[in-house]
PDB file of C-alpha atoms in Angstrom:
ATOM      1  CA  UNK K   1      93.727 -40.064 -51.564  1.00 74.00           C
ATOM      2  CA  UNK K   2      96.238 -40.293 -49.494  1.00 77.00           C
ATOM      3  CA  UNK K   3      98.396 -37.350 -47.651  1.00 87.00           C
ATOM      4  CA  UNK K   4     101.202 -35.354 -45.951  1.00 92.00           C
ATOM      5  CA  UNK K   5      99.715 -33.461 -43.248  1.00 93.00           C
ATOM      6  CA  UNK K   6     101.638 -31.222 -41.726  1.00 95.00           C
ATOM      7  CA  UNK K   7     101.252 -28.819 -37.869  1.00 96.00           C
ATOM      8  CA  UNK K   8     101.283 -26.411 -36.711  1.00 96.00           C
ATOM      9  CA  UNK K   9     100.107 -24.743 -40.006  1.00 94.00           C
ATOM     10  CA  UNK K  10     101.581 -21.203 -38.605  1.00 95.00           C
ATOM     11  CA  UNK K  11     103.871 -21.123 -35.772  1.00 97.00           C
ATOM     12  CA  UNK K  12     105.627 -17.366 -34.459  1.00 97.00           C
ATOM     13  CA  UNK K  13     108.312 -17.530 -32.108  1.00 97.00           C
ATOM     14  CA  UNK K  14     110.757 -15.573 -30.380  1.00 97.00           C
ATOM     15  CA  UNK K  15     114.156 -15.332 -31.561  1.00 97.00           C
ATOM     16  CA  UNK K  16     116.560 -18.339 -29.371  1.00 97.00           C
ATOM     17  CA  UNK K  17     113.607 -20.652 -28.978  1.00 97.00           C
ATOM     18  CA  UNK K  18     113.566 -24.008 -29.719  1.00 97.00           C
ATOM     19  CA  UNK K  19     110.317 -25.008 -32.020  1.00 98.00           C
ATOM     20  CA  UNK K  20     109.423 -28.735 -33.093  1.00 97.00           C
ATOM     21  CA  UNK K  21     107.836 -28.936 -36.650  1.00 98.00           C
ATOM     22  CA  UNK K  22     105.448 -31.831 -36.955  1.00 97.00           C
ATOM     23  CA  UNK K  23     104.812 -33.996 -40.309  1.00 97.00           C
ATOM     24  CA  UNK K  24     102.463 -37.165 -40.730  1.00 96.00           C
ATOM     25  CA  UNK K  25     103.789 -38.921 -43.614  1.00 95.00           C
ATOM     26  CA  UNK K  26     101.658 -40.924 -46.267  1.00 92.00           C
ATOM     27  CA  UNK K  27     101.664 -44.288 -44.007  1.00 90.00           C
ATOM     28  CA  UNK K  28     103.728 -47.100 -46.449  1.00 87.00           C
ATOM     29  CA  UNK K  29     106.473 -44.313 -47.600  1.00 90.00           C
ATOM     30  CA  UNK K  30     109.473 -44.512 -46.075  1.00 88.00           C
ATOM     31  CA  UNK K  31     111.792 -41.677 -47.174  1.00 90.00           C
ATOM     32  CA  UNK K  32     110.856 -38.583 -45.531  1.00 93.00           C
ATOM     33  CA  UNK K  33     112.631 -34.879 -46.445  1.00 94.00           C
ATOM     34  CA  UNK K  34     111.950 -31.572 -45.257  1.00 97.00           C
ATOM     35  CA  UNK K  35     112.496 -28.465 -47.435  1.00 96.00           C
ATOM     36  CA  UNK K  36     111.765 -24.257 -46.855  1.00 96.00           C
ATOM     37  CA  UNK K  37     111.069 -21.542 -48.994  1.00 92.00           C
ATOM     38  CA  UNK K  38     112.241 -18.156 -47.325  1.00 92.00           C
ATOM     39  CA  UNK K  39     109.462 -15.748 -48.061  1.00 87.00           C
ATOM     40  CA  UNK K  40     109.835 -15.316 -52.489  1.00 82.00           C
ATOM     41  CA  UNK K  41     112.312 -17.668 -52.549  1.00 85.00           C
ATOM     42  CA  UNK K  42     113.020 -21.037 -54.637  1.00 87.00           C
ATOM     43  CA  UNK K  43     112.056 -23.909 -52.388  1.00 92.00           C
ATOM     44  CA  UNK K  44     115.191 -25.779 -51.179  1.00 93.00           C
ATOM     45  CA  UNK K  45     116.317 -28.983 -49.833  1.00 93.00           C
ATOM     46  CA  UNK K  46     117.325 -29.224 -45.669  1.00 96.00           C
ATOM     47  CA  UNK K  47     117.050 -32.781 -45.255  1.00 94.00           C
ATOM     48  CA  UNK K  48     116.823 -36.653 -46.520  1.00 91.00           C
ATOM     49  CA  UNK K  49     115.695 -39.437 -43.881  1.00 92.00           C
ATOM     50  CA  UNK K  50     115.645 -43.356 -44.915  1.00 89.00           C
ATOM     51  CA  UNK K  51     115.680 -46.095 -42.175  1.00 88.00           C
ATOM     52  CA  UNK K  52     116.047 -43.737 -39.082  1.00 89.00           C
ATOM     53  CA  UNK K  53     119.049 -42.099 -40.637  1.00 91.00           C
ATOM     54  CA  UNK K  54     119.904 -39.024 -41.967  1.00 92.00           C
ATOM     55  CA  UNK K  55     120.141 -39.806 -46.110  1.00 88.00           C
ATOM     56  CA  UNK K  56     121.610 -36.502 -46.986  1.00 88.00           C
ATOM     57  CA  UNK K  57     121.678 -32.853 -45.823  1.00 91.00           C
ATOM     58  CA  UNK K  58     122.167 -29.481 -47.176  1.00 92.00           C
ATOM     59  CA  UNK K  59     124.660 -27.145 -46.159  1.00 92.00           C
ATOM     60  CA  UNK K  60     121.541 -25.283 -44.144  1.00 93.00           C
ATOM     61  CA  UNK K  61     121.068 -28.315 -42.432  1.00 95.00           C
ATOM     62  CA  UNK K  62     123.361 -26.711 -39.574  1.00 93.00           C
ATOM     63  CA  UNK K  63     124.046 -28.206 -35.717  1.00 94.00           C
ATOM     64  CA  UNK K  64     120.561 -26.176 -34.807  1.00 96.00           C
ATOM     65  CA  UNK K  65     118.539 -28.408 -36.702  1.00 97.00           C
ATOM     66  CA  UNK K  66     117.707 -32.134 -36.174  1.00 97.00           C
ATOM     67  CA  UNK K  67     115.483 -34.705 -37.458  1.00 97.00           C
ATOM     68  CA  UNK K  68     113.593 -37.237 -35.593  1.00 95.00           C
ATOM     69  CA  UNK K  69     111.510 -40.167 -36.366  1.00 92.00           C
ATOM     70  CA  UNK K  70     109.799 -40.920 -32.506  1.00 87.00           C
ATOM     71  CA  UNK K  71     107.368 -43.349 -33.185  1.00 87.00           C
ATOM     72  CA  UNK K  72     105.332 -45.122 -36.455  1.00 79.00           C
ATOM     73  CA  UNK K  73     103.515 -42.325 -38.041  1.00 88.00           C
ATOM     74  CA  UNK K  74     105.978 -38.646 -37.069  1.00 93.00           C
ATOM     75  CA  UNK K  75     108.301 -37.073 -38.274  1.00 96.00           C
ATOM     76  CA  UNK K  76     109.656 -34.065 -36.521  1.00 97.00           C
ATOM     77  CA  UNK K  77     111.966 -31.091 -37.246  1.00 98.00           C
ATOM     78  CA  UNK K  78     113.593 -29.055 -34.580  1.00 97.00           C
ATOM     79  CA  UNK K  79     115.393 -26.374 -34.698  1.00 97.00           C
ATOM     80  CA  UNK K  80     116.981 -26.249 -31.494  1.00 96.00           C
ATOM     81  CA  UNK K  81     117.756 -22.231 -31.321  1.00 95.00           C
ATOM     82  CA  UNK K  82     115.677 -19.884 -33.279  1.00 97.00           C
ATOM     83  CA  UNK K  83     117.191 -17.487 -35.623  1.00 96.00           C
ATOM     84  CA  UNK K  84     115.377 -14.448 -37.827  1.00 96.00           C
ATOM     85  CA  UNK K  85     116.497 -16.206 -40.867  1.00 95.00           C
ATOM     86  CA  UNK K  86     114.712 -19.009 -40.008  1.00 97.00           C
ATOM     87  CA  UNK K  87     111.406 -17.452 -41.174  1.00 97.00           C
ATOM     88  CA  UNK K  88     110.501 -19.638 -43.565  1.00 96.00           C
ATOM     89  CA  UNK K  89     107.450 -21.681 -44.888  1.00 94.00           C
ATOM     90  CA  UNK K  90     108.738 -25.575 -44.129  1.00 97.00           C
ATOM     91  CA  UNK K  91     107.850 -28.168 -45.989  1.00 96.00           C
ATOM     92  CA  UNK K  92     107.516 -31.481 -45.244  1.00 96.00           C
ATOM     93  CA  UNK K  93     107.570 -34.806 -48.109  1.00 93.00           C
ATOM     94  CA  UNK K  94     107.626 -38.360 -48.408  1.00 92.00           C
ATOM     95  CA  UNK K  95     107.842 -41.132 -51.131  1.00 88.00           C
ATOM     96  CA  UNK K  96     107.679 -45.079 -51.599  1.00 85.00           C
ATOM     97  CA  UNK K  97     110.576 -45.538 -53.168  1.00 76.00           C
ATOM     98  CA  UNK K  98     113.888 -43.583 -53.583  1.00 68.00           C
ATOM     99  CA  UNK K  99     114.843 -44.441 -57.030  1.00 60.00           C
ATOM    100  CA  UNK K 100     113.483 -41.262 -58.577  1.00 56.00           C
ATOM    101  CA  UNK K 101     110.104 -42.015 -56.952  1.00 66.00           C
ATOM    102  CA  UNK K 102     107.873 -38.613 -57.115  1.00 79.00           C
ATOM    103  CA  UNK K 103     107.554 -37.186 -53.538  1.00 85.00           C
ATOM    104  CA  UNK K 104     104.593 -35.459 -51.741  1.00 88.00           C
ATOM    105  CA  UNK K 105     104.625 -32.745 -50.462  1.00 90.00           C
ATOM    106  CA  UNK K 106     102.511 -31.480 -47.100  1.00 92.00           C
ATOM    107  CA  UNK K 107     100.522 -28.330 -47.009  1.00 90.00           C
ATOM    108  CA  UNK K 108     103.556 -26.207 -45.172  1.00 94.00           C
ATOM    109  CA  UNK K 109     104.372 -24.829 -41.816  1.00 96.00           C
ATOM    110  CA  UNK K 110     104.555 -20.953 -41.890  1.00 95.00           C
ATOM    111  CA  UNK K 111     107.436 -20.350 -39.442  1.00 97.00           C
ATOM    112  CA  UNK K 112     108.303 -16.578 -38.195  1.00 97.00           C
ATOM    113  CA  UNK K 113     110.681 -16.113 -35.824  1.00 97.00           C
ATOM    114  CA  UNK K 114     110.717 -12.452 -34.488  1.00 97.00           C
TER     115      UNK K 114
ATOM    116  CA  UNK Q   1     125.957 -30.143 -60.076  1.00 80.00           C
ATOM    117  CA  UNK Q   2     122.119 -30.324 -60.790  1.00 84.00           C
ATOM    118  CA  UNK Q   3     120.132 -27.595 -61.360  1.00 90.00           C
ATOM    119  CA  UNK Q   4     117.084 -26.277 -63.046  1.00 95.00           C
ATOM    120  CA  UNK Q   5     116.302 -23.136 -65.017  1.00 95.00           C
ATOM    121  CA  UNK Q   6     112.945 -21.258 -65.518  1.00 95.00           C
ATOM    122  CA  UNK Q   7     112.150 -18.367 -66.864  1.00 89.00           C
ATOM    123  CA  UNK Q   8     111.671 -15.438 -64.656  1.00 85.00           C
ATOM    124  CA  UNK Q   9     108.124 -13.885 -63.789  1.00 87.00           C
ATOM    125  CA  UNK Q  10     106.362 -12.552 -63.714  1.00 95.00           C
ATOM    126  CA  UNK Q  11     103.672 -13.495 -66.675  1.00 96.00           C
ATOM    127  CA  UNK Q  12     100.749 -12.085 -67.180  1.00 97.00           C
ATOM    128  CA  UNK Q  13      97.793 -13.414 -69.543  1.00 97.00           C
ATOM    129  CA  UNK Q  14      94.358 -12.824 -70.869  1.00 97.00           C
ATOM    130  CA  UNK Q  15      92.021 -15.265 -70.074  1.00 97.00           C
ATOM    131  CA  UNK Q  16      91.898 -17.972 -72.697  1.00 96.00           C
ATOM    132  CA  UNK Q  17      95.713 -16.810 -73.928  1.00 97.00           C
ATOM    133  CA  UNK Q  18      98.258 -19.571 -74.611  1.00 97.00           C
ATOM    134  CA  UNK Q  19     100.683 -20.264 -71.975  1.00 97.00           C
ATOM    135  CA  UNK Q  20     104.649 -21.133 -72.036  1.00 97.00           C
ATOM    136  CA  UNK Q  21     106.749 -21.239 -69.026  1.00 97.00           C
ATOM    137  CA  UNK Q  22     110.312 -22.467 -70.385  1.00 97.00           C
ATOM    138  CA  UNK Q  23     112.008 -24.809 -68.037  1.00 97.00           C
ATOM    139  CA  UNK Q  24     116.100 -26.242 -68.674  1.00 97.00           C
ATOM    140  CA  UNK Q  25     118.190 -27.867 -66.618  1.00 95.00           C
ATOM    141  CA  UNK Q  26     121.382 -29.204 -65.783  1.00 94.00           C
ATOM    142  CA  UNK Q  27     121.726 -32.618 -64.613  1.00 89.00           C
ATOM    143  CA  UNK Q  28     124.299 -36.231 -65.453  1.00 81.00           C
ATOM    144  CA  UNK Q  29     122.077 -38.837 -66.547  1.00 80.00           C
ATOM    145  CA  UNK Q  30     118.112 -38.951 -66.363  1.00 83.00           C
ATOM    146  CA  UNK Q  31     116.529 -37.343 -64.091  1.00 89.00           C
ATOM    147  CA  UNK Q  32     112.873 -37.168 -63.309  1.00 90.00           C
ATOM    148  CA  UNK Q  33     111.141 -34.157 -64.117  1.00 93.00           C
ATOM    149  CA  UNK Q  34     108.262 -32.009 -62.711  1.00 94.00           C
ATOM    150  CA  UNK Q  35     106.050 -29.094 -62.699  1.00 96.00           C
ATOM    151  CA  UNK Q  36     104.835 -27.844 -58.947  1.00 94.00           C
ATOM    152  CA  UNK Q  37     102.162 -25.647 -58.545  1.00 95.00           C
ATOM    153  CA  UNK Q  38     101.690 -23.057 -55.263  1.00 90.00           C
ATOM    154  CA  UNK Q  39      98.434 -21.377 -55.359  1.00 90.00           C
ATOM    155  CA  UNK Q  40      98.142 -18.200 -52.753  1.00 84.00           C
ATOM    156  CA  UNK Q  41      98.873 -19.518 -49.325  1.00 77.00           C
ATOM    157  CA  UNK Q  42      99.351 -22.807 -50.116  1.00 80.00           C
ATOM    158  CA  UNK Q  43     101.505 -25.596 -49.920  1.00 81.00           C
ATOM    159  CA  UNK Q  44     103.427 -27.289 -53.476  1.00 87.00           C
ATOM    160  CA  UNK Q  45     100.852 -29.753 -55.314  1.00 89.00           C
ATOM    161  CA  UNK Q  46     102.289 -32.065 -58.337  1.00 90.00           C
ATOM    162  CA  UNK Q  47     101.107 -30.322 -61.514  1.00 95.00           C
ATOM    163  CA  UNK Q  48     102.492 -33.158 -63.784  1.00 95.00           C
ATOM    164  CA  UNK Q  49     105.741 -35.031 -64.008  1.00 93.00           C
ATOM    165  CA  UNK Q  50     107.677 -37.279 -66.723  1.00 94.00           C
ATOM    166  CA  UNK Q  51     110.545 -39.999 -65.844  1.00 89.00           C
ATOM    167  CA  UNK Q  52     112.017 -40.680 -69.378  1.00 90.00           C
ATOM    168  CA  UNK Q  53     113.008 -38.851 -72.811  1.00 93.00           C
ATOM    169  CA  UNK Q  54     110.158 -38.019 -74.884  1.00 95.00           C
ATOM    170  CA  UNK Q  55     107.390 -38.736 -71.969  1.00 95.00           C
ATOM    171  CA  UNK Q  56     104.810 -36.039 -72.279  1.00 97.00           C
ATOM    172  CA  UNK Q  57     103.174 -35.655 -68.610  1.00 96.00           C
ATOM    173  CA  UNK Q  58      99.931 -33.653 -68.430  1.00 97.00           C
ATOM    174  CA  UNK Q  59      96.593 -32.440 -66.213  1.00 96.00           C
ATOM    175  CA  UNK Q  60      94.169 -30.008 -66.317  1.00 95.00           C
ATOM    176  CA  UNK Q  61      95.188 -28.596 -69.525  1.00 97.00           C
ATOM    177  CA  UNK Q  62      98.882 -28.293 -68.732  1.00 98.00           C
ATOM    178  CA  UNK Q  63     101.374 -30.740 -70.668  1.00 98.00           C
ATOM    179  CA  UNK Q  64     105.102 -31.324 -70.495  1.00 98.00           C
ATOM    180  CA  UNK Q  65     107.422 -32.915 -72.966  1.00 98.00           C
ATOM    181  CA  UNK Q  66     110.657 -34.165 -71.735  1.00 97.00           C
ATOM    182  CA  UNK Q  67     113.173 -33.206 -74.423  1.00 96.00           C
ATOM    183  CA  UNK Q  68     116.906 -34.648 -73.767  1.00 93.00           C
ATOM    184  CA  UNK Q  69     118.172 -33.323 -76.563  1.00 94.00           C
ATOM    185  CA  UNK Q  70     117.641 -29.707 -75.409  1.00 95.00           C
ATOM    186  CA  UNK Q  71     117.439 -30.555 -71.693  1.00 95.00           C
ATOM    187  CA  UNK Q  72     113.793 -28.924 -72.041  1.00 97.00           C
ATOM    188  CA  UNK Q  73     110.864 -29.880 -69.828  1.00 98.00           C
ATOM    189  CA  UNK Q  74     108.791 -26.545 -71.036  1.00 98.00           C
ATOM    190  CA  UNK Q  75     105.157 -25.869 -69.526  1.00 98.00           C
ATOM    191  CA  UNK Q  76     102.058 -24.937 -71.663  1.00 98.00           C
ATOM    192  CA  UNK Q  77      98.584 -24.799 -71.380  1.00 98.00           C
ATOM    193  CA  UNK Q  78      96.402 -23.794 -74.655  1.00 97.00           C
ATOM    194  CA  UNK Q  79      93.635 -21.670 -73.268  1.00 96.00           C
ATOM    195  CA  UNK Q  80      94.374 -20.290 -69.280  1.00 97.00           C
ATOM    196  CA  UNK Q  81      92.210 -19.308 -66.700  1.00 97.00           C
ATOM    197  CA  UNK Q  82      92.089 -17.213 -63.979  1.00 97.00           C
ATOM    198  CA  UNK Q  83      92.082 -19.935 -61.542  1.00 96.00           C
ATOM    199  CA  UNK Q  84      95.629 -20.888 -63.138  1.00 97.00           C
ATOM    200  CA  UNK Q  85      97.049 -17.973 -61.422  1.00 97.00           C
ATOM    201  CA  UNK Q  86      99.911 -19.458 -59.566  1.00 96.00           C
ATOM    202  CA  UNK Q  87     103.407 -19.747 -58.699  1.00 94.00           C
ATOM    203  CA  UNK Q  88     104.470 -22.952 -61.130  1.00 96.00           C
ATOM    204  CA  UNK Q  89     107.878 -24.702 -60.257  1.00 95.00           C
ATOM    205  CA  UNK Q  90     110.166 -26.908 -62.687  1.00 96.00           C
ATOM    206  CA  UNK Q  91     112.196 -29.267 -60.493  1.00 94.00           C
ATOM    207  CA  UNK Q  92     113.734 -32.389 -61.057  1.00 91.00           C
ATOM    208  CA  UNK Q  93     114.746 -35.588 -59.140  1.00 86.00           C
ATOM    209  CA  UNK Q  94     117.675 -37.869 -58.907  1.00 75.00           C
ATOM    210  CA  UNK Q  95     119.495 -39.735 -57.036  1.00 67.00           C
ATOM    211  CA  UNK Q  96     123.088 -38.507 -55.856  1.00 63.00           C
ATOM    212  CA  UNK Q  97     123.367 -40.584 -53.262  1.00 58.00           C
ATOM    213  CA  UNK Q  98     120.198 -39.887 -51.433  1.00 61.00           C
ATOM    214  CA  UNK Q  99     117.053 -38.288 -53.015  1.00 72.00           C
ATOM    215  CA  UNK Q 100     115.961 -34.297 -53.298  1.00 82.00           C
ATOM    216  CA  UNK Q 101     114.411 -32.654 -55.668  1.00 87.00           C
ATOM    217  CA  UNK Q 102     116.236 -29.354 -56.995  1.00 90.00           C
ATOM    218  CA  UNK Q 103     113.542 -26.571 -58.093  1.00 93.00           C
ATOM    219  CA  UNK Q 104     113.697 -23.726 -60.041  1.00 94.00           C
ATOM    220  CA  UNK Q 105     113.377 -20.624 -58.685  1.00 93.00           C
ATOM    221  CA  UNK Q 106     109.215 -20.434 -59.500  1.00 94.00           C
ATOM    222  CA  UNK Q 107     107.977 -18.105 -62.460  1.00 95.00           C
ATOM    223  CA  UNK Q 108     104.403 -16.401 -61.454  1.00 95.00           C
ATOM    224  CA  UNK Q 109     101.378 -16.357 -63.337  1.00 97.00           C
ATOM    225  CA  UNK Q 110      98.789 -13.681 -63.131  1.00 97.00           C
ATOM    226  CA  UNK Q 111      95.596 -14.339 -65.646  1.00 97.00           C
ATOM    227  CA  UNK Q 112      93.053 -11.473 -66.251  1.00 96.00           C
ATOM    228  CA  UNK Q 113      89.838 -12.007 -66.656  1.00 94.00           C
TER     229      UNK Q 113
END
């Protein structure tokens, strides 16, 4: 069955530095989203992308973070300068469709930022 | 806006004890609805999910009713595990001019053996 895979699975970084969160969505979806859990926290929404364009963000979604689609089969989240509260598990997701299609979700990148 | 609603965790079972996790939520016209699961260290996996009034989504033993009259998408399982211990999310899904899906804030499961 197809899947979201998702790297690095654990990444720890120092506080200011710029770190690049890699997804490989399910091959014929084409809206992509990206979503973190702080540590016992709800899981919540950062990010929408349809058609090389941002969809929809969150208020998170600040100026440090950016989305990128580079080539067929990526899609990348950067956040450009690293802050504590950016410790977070990411998660990566895709779907078909966007009418209310069920999205996948990707194992997780464990981000801590010290 | 929209929003979902679980009960708060955590809840601990027997083995073989019947389960209930109470989900509500909040949301103008019909949303999708699901149930995530997170085992320990692990990333969200679809538990079950239902698109319209009165759909009943279920696997492994868990089922879901969509209820519209109560705005109820409530979790149960008749006879848990151990391997059911888990953090379970309710979340739904709709569009609002792009698509996200809004989760509850996770109720945790321990089972005893």
């Amino acid at each position: 069955e197809p899947e979201v895979t998702q790297t690095p699975s654990h990444q720890v970084t120092q506080m200011g530095q710029e770190v690049i969160l890699r997804c490989v969505p399910i091959s014929n979806h084409l809206y992509f989203y990206w979503y973190r859990q702080i540590l016992g926290q709800k899981v919540e929404f950062l990010v929408s992308f349809y058609n090389n364009e941002i969809s929809e963000k969150s208020e998170i979604f600040d100026d440090q973070f950016s989305v990128e689609r580079p080539d067929g089969s990526n899609f990348t989240l950067k956040i450009r300068s690293t802050k504590l509260e950016d410790s977070a598990m990411y998660f990566c997701a895709s779907s078909e469709r966007a009418d209310q299609e069920t999205q996948y979700f990707g194992p997780g990148t464990r981000l801590l930022v010290l | 806006g929209n929003s979902v609603t679980q009960m708060e965790g955590p809840v601990t079972l027997s083995e073989e004890a019947f389960l209930t996790i109470n989900c509500t939520y909040t949301a103008t016209g019909y949303p999708s609805l699901f149930w995530y699961v997170q085992y320990p260290g692990e990333g969200l996996q679809l538990l079950l999910k239902a698109t319209k009034a009165d759909d009943k989504g279920s696997n492994k033993g868990f089922e879901a009713t969509y209820r519209k009259e109560t705005t109820s998408f409530h979790l149960e399982k008749g006879s848990v595990q151990v391997s059911d211990s888990a953090v379970y999310f309710c979340a739904l899904s709709k569009d609002t001019g792009g698509f996200k899906t809004i989760f509850g804030a996770g109720t945790r499961l321990f089972v005893k053996a």
